[in-house]
CSV table of C-alpha atoms in Angstrom, one decimal:
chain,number,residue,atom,x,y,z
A,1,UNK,CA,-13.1,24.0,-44.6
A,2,UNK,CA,-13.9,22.9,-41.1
A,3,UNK,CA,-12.5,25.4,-38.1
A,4,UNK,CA,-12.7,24.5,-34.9
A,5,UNK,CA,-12.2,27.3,-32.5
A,6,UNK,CA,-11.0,27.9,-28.9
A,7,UNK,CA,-10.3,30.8,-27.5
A,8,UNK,CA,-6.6,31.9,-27.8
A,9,UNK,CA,-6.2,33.1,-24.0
A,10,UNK,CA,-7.4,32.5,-20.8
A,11,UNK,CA,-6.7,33.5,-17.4
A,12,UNK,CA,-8.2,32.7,-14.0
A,13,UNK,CA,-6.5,33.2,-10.3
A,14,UNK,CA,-5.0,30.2,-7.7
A,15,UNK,CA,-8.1,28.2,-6.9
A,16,UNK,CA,-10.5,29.8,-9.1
A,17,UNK,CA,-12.8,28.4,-12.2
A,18,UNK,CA,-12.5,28.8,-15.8
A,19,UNK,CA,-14.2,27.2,-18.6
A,20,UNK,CA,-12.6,26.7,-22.0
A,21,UNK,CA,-14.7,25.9,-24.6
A,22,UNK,CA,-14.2,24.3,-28.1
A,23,UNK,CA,-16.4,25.2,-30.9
A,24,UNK,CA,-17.2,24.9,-34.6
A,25,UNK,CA,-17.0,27.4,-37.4
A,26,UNK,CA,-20.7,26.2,-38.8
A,27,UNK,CA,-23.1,24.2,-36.3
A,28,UNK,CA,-22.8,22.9,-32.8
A,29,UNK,CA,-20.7,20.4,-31.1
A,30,UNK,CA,-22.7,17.6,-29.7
A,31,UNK,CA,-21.3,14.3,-28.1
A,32,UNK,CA,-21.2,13.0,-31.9
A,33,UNK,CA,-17.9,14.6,-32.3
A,34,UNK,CA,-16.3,13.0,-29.7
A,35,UNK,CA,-14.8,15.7,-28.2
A,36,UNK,CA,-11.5,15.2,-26.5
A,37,UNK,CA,-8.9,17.8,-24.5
A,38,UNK,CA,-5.1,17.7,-24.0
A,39,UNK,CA,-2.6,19.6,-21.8
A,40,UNK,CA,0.9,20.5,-23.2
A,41,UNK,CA,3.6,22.4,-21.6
A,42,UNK,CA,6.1,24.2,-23.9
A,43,UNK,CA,8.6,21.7,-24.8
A,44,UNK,CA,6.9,18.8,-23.5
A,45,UNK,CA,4.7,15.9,-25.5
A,46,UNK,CA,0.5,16.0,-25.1
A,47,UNK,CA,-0.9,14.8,-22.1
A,48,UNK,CA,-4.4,13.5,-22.6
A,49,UNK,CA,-7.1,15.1,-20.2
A,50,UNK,CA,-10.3,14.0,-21.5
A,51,UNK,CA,-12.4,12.0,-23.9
A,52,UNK,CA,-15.4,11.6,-25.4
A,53,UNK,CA,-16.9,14.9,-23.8
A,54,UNK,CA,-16.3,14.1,-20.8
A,55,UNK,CA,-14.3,10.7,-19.0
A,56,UNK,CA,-11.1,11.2,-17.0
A,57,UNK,CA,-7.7,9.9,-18.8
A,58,UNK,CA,-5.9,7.8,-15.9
A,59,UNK,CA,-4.4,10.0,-13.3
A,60,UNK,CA,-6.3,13.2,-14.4
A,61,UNK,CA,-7.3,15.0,-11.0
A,62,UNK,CA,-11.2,15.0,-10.7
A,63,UNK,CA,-11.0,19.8,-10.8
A,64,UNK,CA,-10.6,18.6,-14.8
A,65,UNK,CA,-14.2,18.2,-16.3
A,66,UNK,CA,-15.8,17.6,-19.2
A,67,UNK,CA,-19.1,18.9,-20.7
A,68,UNK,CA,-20.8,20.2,-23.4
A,69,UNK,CA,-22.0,23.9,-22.7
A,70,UNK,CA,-24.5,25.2,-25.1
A,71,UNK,CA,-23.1,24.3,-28.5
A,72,UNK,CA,-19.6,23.4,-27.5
A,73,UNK,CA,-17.3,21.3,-25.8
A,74,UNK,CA,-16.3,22.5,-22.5
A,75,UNK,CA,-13.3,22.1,-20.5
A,76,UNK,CA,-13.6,23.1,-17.0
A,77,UNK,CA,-10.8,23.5,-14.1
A,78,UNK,CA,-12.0,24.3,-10.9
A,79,UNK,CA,-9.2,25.1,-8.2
A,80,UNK,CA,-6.6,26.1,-10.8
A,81,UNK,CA,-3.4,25.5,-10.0
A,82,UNK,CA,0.0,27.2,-10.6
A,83,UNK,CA,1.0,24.4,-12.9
A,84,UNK,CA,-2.2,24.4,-14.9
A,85,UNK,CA,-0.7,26.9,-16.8
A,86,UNK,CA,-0.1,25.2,-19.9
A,87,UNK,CA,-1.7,25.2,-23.8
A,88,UNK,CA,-4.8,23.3,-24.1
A,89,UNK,CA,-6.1,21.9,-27.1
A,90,UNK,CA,-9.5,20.4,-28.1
A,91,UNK,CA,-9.9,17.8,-30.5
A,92,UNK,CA,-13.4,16.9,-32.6
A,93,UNK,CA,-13.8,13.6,-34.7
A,94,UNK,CA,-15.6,14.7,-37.7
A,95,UNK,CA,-16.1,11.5,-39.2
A,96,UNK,CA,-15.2,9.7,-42.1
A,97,UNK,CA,-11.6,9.0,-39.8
A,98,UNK,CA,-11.1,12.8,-39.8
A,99,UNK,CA,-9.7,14.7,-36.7
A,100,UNK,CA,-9.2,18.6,-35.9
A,101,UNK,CA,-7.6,20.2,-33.6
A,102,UNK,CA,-8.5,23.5,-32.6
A,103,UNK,CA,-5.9,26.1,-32.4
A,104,UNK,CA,-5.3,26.4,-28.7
A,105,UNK,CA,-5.7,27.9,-26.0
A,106,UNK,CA,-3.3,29.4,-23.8
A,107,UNK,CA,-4.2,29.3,-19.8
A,108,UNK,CA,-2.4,31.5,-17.4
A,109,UNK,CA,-3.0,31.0,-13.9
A,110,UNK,CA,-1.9,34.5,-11.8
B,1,UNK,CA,3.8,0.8,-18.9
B,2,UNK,CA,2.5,1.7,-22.3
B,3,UNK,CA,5.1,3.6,-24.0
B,4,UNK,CA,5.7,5.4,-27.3
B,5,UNK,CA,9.1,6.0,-29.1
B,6,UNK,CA,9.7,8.1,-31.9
B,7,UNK,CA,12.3,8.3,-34.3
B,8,UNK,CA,13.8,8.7,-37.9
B,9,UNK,CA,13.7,12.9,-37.6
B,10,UNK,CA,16.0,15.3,-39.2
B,11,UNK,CA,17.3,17.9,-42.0
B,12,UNK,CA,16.0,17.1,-45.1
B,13,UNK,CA,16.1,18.9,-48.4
B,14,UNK,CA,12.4,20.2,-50.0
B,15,UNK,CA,11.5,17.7,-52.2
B,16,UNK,CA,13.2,14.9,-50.2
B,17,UNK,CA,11.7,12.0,-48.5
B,18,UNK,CA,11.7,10.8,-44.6
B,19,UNK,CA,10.5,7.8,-42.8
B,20,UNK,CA,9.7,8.0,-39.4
B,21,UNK,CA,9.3,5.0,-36.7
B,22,UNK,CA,7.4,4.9,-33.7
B,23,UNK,CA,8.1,1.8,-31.7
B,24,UNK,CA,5.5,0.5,-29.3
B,25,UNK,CA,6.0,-1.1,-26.1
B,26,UNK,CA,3.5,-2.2,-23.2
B,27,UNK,CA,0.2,-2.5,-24.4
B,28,UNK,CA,-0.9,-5.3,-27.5
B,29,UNK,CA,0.1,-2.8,-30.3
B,30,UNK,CA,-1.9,-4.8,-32.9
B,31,UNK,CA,-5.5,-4.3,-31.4
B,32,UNK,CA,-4.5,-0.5,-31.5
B,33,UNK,CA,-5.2,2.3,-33.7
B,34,UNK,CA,-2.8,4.8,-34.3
B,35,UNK,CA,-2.4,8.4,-35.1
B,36,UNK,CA,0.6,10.2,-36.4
B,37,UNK,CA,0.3,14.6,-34.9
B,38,UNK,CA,2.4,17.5,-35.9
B,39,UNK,CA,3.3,20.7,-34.5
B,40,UNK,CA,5.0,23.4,-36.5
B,41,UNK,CA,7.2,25.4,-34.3
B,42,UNK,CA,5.2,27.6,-32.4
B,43,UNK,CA,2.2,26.6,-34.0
B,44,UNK,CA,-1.0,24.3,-32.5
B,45,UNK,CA,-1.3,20.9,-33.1
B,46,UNK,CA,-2.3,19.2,-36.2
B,47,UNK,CA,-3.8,16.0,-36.6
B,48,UNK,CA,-1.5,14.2,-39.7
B,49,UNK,CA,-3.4,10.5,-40.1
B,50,UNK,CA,-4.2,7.2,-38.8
B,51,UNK,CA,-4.5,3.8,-39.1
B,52,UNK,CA,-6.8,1.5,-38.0
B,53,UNK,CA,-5.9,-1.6,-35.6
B,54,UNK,CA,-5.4,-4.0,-38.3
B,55,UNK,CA,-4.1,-1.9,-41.1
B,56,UNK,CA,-7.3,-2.2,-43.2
B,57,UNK,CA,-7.7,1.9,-43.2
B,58,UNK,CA,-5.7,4.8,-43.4
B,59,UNK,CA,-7.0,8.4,-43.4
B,60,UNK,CA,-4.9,11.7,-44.1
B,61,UNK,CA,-5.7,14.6,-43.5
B,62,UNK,CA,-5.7,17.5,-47.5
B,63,UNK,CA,-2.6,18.2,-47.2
B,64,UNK,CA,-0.4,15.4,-46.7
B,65,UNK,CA,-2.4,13.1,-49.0
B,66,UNK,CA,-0.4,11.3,-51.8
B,67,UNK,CA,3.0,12.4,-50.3
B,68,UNK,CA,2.5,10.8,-46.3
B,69,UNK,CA,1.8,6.8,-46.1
B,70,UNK,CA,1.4,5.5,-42.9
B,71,UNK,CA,1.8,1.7,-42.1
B,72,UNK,CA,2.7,-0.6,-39.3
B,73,UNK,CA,4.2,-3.5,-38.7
B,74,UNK,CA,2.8,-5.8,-36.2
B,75,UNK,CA,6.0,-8.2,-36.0
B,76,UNK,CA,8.0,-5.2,-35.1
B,77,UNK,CA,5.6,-3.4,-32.7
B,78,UNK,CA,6.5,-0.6,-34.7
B,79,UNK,CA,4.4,2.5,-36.9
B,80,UNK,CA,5.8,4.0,-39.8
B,81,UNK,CA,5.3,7.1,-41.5
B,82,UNK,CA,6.9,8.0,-45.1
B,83,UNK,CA,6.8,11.5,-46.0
B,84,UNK,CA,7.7,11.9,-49.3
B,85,UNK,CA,7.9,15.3,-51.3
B,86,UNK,CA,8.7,17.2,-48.6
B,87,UNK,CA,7.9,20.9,-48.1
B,88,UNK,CA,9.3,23.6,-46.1
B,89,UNK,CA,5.3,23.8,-44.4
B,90,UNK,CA,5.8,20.0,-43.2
B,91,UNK,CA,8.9,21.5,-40.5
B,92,UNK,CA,7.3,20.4,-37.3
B,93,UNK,CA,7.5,17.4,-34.3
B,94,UNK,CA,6.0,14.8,-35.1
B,95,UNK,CA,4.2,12.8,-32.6
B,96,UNK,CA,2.3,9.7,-32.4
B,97,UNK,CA,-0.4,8.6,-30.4
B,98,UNK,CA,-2.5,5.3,-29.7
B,99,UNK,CA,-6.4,5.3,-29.9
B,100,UNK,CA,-7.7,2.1,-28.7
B,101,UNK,CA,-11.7,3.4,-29.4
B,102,UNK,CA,-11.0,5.2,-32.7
B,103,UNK,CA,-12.0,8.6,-31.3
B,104,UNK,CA,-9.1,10.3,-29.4
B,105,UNK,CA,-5.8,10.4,-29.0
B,106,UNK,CA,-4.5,8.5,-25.9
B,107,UNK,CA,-0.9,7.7,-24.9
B,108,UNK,CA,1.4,10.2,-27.1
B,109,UNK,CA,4.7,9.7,-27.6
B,110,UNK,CA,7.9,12.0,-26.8
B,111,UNK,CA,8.7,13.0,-30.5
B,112,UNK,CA,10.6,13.6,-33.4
B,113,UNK,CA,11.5,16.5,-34.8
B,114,UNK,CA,12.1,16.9,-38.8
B,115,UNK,CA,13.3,19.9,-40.3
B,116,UNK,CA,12.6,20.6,-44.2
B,117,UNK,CA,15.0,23.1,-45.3
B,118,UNK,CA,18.0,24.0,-48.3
């Protein structure tokens, strides 16, 4: 069974950097999967960051970037903010029209 | 502005059946895939299935196959999914989502929750 991991906390201080990364139980994530991120505050719907590795949705601020560090997905925010502080959660296409999520990762900024 | 609306949540019984709606608005709904996501309460997210632009494919993910069919209809700018066989594991919100390049969720929708229980 496929497992895509993220870490399952985070935290970084007002206007620093920190780098999230999405990775897979067996091999390494390359652009091939697709990667993709998503912000979601508790109670609140998805809000699509990024896709394919590493393009902007509309209306995401540029401190959001995409990458892929090493054998993962990365998600980098540089100059957190007090309302970063949300769940993120990393998607890989796997192919054959088959998604996973990873479980999450919860980002405190303080 | 494109926009996603959910409905067709509730109580249900194990064993019983659901449909859900998601009605589309904004955007040319038939050049769109679409994706149907869950989320248990306090739990991650979970990718349910899809459909392609033009209805010719649908893909589920283990544990919803042969009891979840999605569908849409074009006429009614509207996606469907019917859960049948319900289990006390398929408790969540459930959203959906467009994907315009079949690789990523894009625009999600608000939600509906449905609530398997006796």
């Amino acid at each position: 069974q496929t497992v895509v991991t993220q870490e399952p906390s985070f935290s970084v201080s007002p206007g620093g950097t920190v780098t999230l990364t999405c990775g897979l139980s067996f091999g390494s994530v390359s652009t091939n999967f697709y990667p993709s991120w998503y912000q979601q505050t508790p109670g609140q719907a998805p809000r699509t960051l990024i896709y394919s590795t590493s393009i902007r949705s509309s209306g995401v601020p540029d401190r959001f970037s995409g990458s892929i560090l090493g054998n993962k997905a990365a998600l980098t925010i540089t100059g957190a903010q007090a309302d970063d502080e949300s769940d993120y959660y990393c998607v890989l296409y796997m192919g054959s029209g088959i998604w996973v999520f990873g479980g999450g990762t919860k980002l405190t900024v303080l | 502005q494109v926009q996603l609306v959910e409905s067709g949540g509730g109580v249900v019984q194990p064993g019983g059946s659901l449909r859900l709606s998601c009605a589309a608005s904004g955007f040319t709904f038939s050049s769109c895939g679409m994706h149907w996501v869950r989320q248990a309460p306090g739990k991650g997210l979970e990718w349910v299935t899809f459909i392609r632009y033009d209805g010719t494919n649908k893909y589920y993910t283990d544990s919803v196959k042969g009891r979840f069919t999605i569908s849409r209809d074009t006429s009614k700018n509207t996606l469907y999914l019917e859960m049948n066989t319900l289990r006390a594991e398929d408790t969540a919100v459930y959203y959906c989502a467009t994907d315009w390049t079949f690789s990523h969720m894009g625009v999600w929708g608000k939600g509906t929750t449905v609530t398997v229980s006796s």
